[in-house]
Coordinates of C-alpha atoms in Angstrom, one line a residue:
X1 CA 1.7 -11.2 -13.4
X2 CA 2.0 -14.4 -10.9
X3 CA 1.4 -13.8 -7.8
X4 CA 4.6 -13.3 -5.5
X5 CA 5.5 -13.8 -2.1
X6 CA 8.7 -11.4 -0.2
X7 CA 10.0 -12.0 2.7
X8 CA 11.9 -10.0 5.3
X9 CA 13.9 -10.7 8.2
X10 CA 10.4 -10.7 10.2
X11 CA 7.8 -10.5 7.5
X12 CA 6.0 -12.8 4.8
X13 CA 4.3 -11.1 2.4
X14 CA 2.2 -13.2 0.4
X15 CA -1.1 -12.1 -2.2
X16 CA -4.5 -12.6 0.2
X17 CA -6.2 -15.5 -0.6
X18 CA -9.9 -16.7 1.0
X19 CA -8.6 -18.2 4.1
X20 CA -7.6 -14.8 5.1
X21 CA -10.9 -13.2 5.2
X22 CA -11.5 -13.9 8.7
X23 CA -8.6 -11.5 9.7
X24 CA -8.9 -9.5 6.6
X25 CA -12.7 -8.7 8.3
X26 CA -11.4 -8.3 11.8
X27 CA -8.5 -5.7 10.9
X28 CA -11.1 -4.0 8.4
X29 CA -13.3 -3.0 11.5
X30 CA -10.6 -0.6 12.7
X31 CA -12.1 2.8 12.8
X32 CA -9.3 4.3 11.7
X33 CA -8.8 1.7 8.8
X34 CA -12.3 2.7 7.5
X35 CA -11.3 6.7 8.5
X36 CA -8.1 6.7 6.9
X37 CA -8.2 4.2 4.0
X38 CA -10.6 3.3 0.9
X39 CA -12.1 0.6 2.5
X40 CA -15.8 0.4 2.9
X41 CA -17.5 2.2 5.6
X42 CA -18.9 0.0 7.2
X43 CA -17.3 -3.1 6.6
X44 CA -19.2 -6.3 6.3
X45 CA -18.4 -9.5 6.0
X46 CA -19.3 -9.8 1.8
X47 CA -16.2 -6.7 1.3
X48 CA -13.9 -9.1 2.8
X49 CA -14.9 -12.3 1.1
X50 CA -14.9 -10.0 -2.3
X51 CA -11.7 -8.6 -1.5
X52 CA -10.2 -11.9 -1.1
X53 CA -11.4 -14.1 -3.6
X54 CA -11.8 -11.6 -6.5
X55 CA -10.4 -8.1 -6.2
X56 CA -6.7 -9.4 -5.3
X57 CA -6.7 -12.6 -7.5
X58 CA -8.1 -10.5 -10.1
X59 CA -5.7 -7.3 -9.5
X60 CA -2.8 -9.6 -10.2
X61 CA -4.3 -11.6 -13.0
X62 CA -4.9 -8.4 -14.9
X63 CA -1.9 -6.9 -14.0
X64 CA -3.7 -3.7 -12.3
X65 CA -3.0 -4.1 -8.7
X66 CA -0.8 -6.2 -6.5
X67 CA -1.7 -6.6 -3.2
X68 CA -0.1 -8.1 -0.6
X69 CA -1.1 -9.9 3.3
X70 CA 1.8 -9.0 5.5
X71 CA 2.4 -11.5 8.3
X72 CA 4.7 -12.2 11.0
X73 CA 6.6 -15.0 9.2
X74 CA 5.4 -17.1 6.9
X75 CA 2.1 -18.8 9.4
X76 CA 1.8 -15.7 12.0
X77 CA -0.8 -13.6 12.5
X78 CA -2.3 -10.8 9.5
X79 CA -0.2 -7.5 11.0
X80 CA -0.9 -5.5 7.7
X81 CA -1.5 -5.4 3.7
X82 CA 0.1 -2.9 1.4
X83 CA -0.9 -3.1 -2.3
X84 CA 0.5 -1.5 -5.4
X85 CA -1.8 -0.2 -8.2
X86 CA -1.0 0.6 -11.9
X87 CA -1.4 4.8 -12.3
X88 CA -0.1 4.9 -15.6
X89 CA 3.1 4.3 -17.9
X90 CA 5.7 3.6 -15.4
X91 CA 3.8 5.1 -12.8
X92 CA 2.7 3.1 -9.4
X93 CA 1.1 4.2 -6.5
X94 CA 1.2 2.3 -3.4
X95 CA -1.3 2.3 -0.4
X96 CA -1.3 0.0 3.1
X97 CA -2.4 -0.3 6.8
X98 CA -1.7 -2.1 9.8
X99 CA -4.0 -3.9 11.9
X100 CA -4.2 -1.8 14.8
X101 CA -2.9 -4.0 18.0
X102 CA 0.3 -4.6 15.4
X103 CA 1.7 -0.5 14.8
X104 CA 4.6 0.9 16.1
X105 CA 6.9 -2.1 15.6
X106 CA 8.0 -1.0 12.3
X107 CA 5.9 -3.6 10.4
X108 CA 4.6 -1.5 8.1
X109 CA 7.8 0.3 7.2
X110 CA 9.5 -3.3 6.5
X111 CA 6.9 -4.2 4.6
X112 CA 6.6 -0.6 2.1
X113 CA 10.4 -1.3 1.6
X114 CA 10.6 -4.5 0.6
X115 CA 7.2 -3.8 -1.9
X116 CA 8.8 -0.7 -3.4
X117 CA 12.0 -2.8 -4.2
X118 CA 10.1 -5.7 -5.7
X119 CA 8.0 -3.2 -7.6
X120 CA 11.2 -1.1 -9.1
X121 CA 12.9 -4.6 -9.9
X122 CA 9.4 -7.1 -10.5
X123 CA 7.2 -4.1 -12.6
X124 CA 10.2 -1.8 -13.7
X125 CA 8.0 1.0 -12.4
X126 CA 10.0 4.3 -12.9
X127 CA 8.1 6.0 -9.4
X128 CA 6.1 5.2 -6.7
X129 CA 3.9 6.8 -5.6
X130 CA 2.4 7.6 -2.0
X131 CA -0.8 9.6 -1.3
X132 CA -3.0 10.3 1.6
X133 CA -5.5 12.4 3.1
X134 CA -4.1 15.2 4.7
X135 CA -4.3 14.9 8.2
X136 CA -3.6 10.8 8.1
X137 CA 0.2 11.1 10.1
X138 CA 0.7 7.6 10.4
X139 CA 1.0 7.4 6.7
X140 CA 3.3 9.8 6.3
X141 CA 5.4 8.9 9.2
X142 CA 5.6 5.3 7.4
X143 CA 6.5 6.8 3.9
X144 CA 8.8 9.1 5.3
X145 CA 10.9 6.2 7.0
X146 CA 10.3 4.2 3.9
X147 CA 12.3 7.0 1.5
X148 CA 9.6 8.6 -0.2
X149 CA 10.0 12.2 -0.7
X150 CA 7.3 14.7 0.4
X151 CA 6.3 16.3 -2.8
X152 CA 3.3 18.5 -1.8
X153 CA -0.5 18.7 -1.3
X154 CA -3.0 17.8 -4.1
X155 CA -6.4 19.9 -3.4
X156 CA -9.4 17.7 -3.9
X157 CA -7.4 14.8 -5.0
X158 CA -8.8 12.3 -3.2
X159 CA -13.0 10.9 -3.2
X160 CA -13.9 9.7 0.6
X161 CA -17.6 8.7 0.9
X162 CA -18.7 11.2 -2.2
X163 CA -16.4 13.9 -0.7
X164 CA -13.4 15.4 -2.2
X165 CA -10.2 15.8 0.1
X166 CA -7.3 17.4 0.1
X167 CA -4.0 15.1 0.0
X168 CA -0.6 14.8 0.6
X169 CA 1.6 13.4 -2.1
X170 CA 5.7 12.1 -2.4
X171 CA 7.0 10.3 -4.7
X172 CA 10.1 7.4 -4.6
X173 CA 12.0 6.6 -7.4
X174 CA 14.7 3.1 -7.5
X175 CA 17.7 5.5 -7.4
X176 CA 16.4 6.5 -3.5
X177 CA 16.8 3.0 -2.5
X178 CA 20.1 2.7 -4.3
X179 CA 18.6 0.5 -7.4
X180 CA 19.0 1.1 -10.9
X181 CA 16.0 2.6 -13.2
X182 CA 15.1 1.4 -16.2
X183 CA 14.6 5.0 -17.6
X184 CA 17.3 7.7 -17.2
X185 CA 16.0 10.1 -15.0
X186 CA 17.0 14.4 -15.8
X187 CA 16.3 16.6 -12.6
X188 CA 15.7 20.1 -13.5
X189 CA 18.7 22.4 -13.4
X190 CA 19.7 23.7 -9.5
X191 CA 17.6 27.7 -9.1
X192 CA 20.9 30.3 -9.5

């Protein structure tokens, strides 16, 4: 796919590129980032370089992940990234964080909504999915707000350092934001 750029009334979203490893670096030292997230632990300089110059130009390029630099219009400051990766036919699961001096001003929310749209109406993805460790609230506050549903816990679902976790998982599908799906969707009958 070519890469894409969203907007929102505050946000640009645009695919990282190499001039954004400075802040890409910076966010990544976050404890919690590296607590919370995938993200190397810890994080040197050569994980940011790497994840801007080859894992996000080659996500998109190979169609297996779409990630995304969230900024505060289209030349302010790195407040977030959210990416999307391929988890099957249909299936999508998205994952994101928020540089830390940036939370609680709804960034990240903005940012999952407009993402989820442009993956139901960009990849035709049937769900989306959300998952993280249990324990991580901020997460779930932000896919809760977002629309997804909370669906349940996955045991040992997640690897973390060569451990397995437990995690939470919900799902959002286009008819919870009020967009059309590609495939017709049949809930199971209502329990009597």
């Amino acid at each position: 796919m070519e890469p894409t750029t969203l907007t929102t009334d505050r946000l640009a979203l645009r695919p990282s590129c190499p001039a954004d490893e400075d802040e890409v670096y910076a966010a990544a030292q976050d404890p919690d980032i590296q607590r919370w997230t995938m993200v190397p632990s810890p994080y040197e300089r050569e994980h940011a370089r790497s994840f801007v110059a080859e894992l996000v130009p080659e996500g998109w390029r190979e169609d297996t992940g779409y990630s995304f630099g969230v900024r505060l219009g289209p030349v302010g400051p790195l407040v977030a990234a959210v990416g999307v990766h391929v988890r099957g036919a249909g299936g999508y699961e998205i994952g994101y964080w928020t540089v830390r001096e940036h939370r609680g001003f709804g960034y990240m929310t903005e940012a999952v909504e407009a993402v989820a749209r442009w993956a139901f109406t960009a990849l035709h993805a049937a769900r989306l999915e959300w998952r993280a460790e249990v324990g991580n609230e901020g997460s779930r506050a932000v896919a809760a707000k977002a629309g997804f549903r909370f669906e349940g816990t996955l045991r040992a679902a997640v690897l973390v350092r060569g451990t397995a976790r437990d995690c939470w998982i919900g799902g959002l599908l286009p008819e919870d934001l009020g967009l059309p799906s590609d495939l017709p969707y049949l809930p199971p009958p209502a329990a009597a």
